[in-house]
Short mmCIF file of N, CA and C in Angstrom, two decimals:
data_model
loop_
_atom_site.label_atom_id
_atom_site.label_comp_id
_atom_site.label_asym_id
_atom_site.label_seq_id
_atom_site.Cartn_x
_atom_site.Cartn_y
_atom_site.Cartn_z
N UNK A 1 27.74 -30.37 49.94
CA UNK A 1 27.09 -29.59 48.90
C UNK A 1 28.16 -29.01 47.97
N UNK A 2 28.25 -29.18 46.47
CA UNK A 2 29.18 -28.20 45.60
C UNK A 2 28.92 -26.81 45.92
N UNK A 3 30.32 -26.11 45.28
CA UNK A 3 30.75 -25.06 45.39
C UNK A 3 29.23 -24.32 44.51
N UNK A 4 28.89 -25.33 43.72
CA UNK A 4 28.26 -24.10 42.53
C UNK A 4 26.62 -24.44 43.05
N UNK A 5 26.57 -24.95 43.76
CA UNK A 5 25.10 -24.85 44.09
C UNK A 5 24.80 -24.07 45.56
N UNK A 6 23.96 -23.27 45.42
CA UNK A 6 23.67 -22.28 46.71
C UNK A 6 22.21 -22.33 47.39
N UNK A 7 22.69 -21.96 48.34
CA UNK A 7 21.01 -22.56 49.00
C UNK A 7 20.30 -21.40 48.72
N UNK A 8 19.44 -21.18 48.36
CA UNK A 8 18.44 -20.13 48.57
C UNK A 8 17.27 -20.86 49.21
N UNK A 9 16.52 -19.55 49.73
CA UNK A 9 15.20 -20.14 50.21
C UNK A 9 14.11 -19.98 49.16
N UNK A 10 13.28 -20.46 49.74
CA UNK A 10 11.32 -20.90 49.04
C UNK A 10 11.25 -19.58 48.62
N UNK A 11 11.55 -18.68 49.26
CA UNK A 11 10.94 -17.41 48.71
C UNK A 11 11.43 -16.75 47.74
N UNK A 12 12.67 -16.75 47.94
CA UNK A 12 13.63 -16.08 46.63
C UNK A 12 13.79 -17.09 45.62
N UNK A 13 13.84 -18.68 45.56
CA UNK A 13 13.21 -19.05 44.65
C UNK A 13 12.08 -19.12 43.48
N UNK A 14 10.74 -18.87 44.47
CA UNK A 14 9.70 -18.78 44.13
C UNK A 14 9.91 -17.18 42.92
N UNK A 15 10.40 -15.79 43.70
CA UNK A 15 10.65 -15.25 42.74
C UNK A 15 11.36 -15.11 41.21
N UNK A 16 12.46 -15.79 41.65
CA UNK A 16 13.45 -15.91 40.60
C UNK A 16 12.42 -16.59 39.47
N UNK A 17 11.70 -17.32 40.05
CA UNK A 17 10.85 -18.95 38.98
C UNK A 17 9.61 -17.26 37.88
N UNK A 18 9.25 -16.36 39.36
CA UNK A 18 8.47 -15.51 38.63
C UNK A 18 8.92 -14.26 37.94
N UNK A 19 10.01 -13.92 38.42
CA UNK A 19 10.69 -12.95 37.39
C UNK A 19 11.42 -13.64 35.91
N UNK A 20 11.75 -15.16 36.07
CA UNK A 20 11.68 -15.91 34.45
C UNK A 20 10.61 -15.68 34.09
N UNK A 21 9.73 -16.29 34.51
CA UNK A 21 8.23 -16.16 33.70
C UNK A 21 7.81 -14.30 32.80
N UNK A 22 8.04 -13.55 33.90
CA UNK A 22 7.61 -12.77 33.13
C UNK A 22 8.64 -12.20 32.01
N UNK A 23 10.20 -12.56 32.00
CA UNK A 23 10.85 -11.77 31.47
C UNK A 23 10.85 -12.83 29.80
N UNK A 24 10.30 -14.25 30.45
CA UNK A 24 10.02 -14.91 28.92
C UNK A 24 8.81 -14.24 28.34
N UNK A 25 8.16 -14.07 28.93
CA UNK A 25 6.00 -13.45 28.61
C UNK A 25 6.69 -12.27 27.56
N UNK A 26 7.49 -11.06 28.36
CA UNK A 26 8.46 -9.86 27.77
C UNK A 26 9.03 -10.28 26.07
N UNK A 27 9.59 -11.19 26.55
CA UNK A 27 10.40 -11.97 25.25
C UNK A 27 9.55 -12.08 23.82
N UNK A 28 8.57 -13.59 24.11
CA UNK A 28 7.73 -13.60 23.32
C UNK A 28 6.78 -12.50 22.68
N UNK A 29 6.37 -11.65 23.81
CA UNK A 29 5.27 -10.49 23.07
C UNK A 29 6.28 -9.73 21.93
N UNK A 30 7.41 -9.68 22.51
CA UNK A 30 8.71 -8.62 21.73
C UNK A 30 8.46 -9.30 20.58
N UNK A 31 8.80 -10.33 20.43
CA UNK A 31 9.13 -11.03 19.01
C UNK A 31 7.71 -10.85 18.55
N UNK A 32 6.76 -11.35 19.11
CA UNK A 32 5.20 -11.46 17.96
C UNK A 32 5.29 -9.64 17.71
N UNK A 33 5.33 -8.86 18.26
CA UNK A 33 4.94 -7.53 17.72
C UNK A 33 5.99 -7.22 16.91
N UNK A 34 7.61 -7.54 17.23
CA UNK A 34 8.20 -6.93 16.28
C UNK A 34 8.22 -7.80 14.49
N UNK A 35 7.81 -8.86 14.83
CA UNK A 35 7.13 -9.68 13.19
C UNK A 35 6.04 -8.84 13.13
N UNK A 36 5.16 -8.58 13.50
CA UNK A 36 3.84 -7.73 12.59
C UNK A 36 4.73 -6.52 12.08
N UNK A 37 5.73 -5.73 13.25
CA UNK A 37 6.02 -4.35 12.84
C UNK A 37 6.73 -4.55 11.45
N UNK A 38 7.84 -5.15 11.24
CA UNK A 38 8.41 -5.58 10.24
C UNK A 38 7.83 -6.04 9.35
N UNK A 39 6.50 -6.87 9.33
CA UNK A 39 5.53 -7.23 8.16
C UNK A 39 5.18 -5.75 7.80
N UNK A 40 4.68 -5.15 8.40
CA UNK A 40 4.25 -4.16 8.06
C UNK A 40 4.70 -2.91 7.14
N UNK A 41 6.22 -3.27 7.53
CA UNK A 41 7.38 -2.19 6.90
C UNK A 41 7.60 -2.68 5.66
N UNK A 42 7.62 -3.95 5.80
CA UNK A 42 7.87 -4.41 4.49
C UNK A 42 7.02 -4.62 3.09
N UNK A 43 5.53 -4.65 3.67
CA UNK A 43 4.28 -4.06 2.78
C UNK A 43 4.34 -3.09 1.85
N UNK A 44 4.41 -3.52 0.69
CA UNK A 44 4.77 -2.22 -0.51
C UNK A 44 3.73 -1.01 0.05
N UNK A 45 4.06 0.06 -0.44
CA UNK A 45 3.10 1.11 -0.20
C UNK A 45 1.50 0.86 -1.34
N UNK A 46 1.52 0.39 -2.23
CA UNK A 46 0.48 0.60 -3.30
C UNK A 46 -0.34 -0.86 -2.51
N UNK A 47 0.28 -1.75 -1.73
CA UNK A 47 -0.31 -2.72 -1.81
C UNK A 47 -1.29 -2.49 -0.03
N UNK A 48 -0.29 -1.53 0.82
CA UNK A 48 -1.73 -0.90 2.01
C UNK A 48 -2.47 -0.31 1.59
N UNK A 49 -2.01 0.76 0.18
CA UNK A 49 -3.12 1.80 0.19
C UNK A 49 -4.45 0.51 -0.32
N UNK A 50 -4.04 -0.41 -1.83
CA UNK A 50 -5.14 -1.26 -2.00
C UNK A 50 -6.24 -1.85 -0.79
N UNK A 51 -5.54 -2.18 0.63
CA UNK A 51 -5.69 -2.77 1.28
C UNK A 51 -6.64 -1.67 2.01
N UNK A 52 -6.42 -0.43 1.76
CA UNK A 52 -7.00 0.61 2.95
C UNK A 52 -8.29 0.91 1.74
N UNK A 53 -7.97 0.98 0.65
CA UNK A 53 -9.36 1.27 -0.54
C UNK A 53 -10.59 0.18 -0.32
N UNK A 54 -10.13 -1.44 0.23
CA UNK A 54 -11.10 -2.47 0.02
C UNK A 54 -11.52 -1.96 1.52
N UNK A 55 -10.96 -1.90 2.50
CA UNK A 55 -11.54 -1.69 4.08
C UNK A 55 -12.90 -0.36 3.57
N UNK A 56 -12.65 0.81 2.89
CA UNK A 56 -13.70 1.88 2.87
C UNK A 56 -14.84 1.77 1.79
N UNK A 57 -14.13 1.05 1.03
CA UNK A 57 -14.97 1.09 -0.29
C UNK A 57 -15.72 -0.65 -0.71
N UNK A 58 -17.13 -0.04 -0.19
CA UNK A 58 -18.33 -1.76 -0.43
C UNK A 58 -18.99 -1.30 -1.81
N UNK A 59 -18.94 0.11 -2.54
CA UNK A 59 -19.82 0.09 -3.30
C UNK A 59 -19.19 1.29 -4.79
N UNK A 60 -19.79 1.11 -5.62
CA UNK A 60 -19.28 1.98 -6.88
C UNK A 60 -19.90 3.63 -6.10
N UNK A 61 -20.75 4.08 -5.28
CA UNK A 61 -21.37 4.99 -4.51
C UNK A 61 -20.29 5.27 -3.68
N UNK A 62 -19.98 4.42 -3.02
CA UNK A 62 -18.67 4.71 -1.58
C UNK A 62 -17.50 5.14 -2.55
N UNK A 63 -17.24 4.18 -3.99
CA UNK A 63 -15.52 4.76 -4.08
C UNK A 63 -15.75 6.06 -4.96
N UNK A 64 -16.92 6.53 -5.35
CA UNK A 64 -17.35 7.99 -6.18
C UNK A 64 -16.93 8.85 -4.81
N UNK A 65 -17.55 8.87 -3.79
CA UNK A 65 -17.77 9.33 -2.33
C UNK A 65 -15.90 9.64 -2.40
N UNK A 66 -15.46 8.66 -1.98
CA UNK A 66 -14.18 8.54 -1.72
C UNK A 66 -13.06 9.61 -3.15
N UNK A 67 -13.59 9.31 -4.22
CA UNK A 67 -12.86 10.11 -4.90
C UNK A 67 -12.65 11.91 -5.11
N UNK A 68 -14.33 11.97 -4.65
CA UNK A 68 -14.69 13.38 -4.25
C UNK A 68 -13.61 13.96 -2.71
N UNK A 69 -13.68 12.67 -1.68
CA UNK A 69 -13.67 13.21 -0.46
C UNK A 69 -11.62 14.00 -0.58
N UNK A 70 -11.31 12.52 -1.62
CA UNK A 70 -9.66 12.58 -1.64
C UNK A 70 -9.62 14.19 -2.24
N UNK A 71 -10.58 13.99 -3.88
CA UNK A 71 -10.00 15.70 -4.45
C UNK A 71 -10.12 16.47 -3.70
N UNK A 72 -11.28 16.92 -2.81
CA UNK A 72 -11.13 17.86 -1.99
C UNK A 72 -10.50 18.44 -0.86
N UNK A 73 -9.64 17.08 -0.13
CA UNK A 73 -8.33 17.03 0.20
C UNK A 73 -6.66 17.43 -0.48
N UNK A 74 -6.92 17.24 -1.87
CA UNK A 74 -5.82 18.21 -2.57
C UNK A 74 -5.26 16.29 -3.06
N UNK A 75 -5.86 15.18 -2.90
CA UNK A 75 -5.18 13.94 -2.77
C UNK A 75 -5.54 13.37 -4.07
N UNK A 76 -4.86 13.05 -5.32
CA UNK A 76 -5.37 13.01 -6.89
C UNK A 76 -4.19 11.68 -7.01
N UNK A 77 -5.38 10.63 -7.34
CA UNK A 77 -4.48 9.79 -7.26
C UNK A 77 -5.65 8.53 -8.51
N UNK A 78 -4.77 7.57 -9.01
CA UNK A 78 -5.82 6.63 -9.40
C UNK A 78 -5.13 5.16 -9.60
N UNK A 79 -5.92 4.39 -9.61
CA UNK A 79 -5.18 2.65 -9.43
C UNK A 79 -5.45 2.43 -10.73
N UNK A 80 -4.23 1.83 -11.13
CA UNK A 80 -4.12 0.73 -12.25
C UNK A 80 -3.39 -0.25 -11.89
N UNK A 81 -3.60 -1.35 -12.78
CA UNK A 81 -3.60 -2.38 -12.55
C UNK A 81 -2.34 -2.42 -14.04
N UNK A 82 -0.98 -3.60 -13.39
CA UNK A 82 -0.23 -3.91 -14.02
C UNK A 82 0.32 -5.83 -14.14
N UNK A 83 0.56 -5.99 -14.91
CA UNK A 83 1.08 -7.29 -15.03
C UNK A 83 2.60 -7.29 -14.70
N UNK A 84 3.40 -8.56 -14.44
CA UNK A 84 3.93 -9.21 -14.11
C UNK A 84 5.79 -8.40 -15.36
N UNK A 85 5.17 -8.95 -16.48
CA UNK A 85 5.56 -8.73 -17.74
C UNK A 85 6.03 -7.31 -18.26
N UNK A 86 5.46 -5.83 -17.44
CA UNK A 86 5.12 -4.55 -17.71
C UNK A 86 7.30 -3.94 -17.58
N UNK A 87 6.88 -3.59 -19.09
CA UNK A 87 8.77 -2.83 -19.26
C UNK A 87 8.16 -1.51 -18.99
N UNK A 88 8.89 -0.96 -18.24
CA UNK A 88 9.18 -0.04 -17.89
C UNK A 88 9.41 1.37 -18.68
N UNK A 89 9.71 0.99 -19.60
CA UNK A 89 9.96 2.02 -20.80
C UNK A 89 8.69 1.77 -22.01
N UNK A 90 7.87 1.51 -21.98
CA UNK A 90 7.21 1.20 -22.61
C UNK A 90 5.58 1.49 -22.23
N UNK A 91 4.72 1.43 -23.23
CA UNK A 91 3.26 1.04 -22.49
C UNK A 91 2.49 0.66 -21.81
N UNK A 92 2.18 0.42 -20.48
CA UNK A 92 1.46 1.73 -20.42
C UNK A 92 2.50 2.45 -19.45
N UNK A 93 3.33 1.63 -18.76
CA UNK A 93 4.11 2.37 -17.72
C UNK A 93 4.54 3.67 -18.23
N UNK A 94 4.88 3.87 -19.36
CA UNK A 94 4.97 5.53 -19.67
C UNK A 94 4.12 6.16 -19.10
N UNK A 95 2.93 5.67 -20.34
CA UNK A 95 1.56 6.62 -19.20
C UNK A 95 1.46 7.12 -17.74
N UNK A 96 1.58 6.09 -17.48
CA UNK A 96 1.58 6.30 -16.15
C UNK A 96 2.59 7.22 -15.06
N UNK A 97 3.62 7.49 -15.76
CA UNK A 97 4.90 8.05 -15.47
C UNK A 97 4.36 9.37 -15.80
N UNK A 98 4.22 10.12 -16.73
CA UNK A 98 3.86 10.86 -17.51
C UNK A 98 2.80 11.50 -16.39
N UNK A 99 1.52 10.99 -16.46
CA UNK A 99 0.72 11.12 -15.36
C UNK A 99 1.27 11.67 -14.27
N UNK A 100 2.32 10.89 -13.90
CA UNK A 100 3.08 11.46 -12.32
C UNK A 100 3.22 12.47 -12.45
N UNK A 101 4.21 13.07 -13.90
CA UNK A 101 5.65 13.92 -13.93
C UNK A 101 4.59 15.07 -14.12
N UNK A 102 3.30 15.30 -14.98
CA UNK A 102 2.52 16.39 -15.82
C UNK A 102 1.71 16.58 -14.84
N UNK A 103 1.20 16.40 -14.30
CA UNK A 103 -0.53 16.38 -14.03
C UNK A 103 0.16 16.01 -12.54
N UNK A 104 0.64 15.45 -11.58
CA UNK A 104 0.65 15.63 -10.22
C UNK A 104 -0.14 14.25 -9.66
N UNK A 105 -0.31 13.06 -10.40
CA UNK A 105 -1.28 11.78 -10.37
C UNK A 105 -0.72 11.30 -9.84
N UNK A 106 -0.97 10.69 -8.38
CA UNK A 106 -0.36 9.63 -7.49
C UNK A 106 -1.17 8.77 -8.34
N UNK A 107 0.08 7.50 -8.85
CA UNK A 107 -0.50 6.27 -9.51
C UNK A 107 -0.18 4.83 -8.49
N UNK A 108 -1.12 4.66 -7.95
CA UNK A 108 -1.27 2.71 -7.36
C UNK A 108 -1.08 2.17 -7.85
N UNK A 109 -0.45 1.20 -8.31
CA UNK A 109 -0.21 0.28 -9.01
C UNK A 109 -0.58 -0.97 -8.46
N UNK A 110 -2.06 -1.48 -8.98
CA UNK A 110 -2.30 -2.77 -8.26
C UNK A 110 -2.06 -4.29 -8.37
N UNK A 111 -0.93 -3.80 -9.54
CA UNK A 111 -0.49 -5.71 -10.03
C UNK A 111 -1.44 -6.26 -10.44
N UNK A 112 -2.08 -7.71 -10.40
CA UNK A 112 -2.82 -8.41 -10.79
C UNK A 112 -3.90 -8.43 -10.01
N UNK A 113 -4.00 -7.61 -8.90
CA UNK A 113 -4.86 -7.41 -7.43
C UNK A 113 -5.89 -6.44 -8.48
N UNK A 114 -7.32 -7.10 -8.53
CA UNK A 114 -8.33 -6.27 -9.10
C UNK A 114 -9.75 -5.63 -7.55
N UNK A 115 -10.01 -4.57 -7.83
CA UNK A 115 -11.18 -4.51 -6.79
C UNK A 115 -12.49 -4.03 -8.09
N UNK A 116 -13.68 -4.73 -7.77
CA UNK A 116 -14.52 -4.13 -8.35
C UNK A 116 -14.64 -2.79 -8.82
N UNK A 117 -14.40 -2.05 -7.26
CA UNK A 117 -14.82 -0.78 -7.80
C UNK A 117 -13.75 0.59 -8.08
N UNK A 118 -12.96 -0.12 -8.34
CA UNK A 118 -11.47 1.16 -8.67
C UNK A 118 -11.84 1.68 -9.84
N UNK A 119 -12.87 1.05 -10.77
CA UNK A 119 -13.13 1.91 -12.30
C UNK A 119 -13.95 3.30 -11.65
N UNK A 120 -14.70 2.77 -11.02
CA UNK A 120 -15.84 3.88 -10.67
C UNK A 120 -14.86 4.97 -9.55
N UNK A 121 -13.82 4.53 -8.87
CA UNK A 121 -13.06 5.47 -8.35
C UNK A 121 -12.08 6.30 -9.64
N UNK A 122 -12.30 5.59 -10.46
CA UNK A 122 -11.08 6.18 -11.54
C UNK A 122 -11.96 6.93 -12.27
N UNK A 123 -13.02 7.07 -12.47
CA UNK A 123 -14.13 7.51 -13.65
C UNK A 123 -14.52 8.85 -12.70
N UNK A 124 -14.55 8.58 -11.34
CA UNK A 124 -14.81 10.31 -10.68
C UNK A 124 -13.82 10.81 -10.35
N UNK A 125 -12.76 10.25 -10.83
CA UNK A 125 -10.90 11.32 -10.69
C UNK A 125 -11.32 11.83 -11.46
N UNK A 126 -11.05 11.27 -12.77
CA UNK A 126 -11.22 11.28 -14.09
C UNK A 126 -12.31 12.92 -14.20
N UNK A 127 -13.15 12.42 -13.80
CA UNK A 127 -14.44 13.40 -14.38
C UNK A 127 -13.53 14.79 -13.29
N UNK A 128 -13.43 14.66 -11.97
CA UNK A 128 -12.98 15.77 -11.41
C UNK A 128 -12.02 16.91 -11.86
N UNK A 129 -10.78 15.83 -12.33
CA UNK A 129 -9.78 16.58 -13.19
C UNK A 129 -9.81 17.07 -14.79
N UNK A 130 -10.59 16.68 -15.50
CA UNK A 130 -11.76 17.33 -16.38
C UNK A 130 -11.48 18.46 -15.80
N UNK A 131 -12.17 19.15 -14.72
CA UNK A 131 -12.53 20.17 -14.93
C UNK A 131 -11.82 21.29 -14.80
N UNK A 132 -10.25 20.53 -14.32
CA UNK A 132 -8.98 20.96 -13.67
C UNK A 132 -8.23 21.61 -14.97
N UNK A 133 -7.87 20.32 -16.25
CA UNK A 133 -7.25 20.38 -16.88
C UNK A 133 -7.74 19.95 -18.67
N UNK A 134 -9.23 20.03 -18.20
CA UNK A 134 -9.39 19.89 -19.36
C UNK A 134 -10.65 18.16 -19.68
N UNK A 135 -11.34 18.50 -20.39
CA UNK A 135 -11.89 17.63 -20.75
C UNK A 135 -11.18 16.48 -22.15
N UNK A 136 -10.95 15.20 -21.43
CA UNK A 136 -10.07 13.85 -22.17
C UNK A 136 -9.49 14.14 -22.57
N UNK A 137 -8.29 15.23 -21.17
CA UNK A 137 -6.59 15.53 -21.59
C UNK A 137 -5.95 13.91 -21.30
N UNK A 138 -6.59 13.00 -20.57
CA UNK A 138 -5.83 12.06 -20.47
C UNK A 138 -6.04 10.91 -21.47
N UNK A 139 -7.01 10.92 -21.74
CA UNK A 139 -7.53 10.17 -23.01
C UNK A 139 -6.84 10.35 -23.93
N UNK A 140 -6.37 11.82 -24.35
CA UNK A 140 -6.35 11.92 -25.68
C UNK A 140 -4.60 11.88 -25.39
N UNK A 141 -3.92 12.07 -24.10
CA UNK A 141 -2.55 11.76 -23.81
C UNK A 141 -2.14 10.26 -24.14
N UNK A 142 -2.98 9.62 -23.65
CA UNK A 142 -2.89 7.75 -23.73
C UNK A 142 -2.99 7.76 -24.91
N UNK A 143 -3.81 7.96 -25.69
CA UNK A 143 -4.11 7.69 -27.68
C UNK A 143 -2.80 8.06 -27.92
N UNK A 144 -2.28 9.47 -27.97
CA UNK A 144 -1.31 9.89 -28.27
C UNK A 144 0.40 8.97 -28.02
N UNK A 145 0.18 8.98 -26.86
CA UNK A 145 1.33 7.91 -26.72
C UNK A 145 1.20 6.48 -27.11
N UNK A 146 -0.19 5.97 -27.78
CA UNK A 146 -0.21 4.80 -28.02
C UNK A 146 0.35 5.04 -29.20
N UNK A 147 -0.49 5.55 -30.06
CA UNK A 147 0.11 5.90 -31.72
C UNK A 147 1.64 6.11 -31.66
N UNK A 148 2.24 6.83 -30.85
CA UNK A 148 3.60 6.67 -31.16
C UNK A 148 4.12 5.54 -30.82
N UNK A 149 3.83 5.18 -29.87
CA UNK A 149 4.30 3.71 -29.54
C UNK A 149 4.32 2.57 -30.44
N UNK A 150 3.04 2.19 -30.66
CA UNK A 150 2.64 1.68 -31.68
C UNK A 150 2.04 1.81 -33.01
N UNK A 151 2.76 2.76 -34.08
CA UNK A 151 2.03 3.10 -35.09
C UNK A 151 1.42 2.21 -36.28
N UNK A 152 0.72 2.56 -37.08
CA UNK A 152 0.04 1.99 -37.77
C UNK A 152 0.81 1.36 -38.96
#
């Protein structure tokens, strides 16, 4: 018999065969969970919250519901939707900046990702903060920065 082969018996075999098994079973689960965890980390933030708005919201009723439930949580936030193309210094992304810096507006930014009902979530921010800061302070903020932006 070589030096490098050792006898063991049936039994401590048999284990060794079952402590591989489970320490591969160990292995594999490690890797599949730590790919979701890492998918997960790596998920822009605007693109779970989108993801957490389509899970609650089936109806222009649910995302009104939802916009009430957020203000009254202190949570003032609204989705827009941006293109590919969007400078940064410019229209609307100002707005939207502006929004942040004045007014306290968590802005989503949903890329080219549309949901039916984000108008009707944006139309009862909208109406809520009305009553905060004014009736079509943001309206008349957007006009305003359009005209300068783009004047006549």
């Amino acid at each position: 018999m070589p030096y490098f082969q050792l006898k063991y018996s049936p039994v401590i075999r048999r284990h060794f065969v079952q402590i591989i098994a489970v320490l591969t079973l160990f292995l594999v689960l490690g890797a599949v969970l730590s790919y979701f965890l890492l998918l997960d980390m790596s998920t822009p933030k605007h693109i779970k919250e989108l993801r957490k708005f389509d899970s609650i919201v089936s109806s222009c009723e649910t995302a009104s519901a939802k916009a009430d439930a957020d203000y009254v949580k202190g949570i003032v936030k609204m989705y827009f939707g941006m293109g590919i193309d969007s400078d940064e210094k410019r229209m609307p992304y100002t707005f939207y900046k502006r929004l942040e810096k004045d007014y306290g507006i968590e802005i989503i930014y949903t890329g080219d990702l549309i949901h039916p009902y984000i108008g009707c979530y944006n139309l009862k921010m909208d109406s809520l903060l009305s009553e905060k800061i004014g009736r079509n302070t943001l309206d008349n903020l957007y006009k305003k920065m359009h005209r300068e932006q783009y004047p006549i």
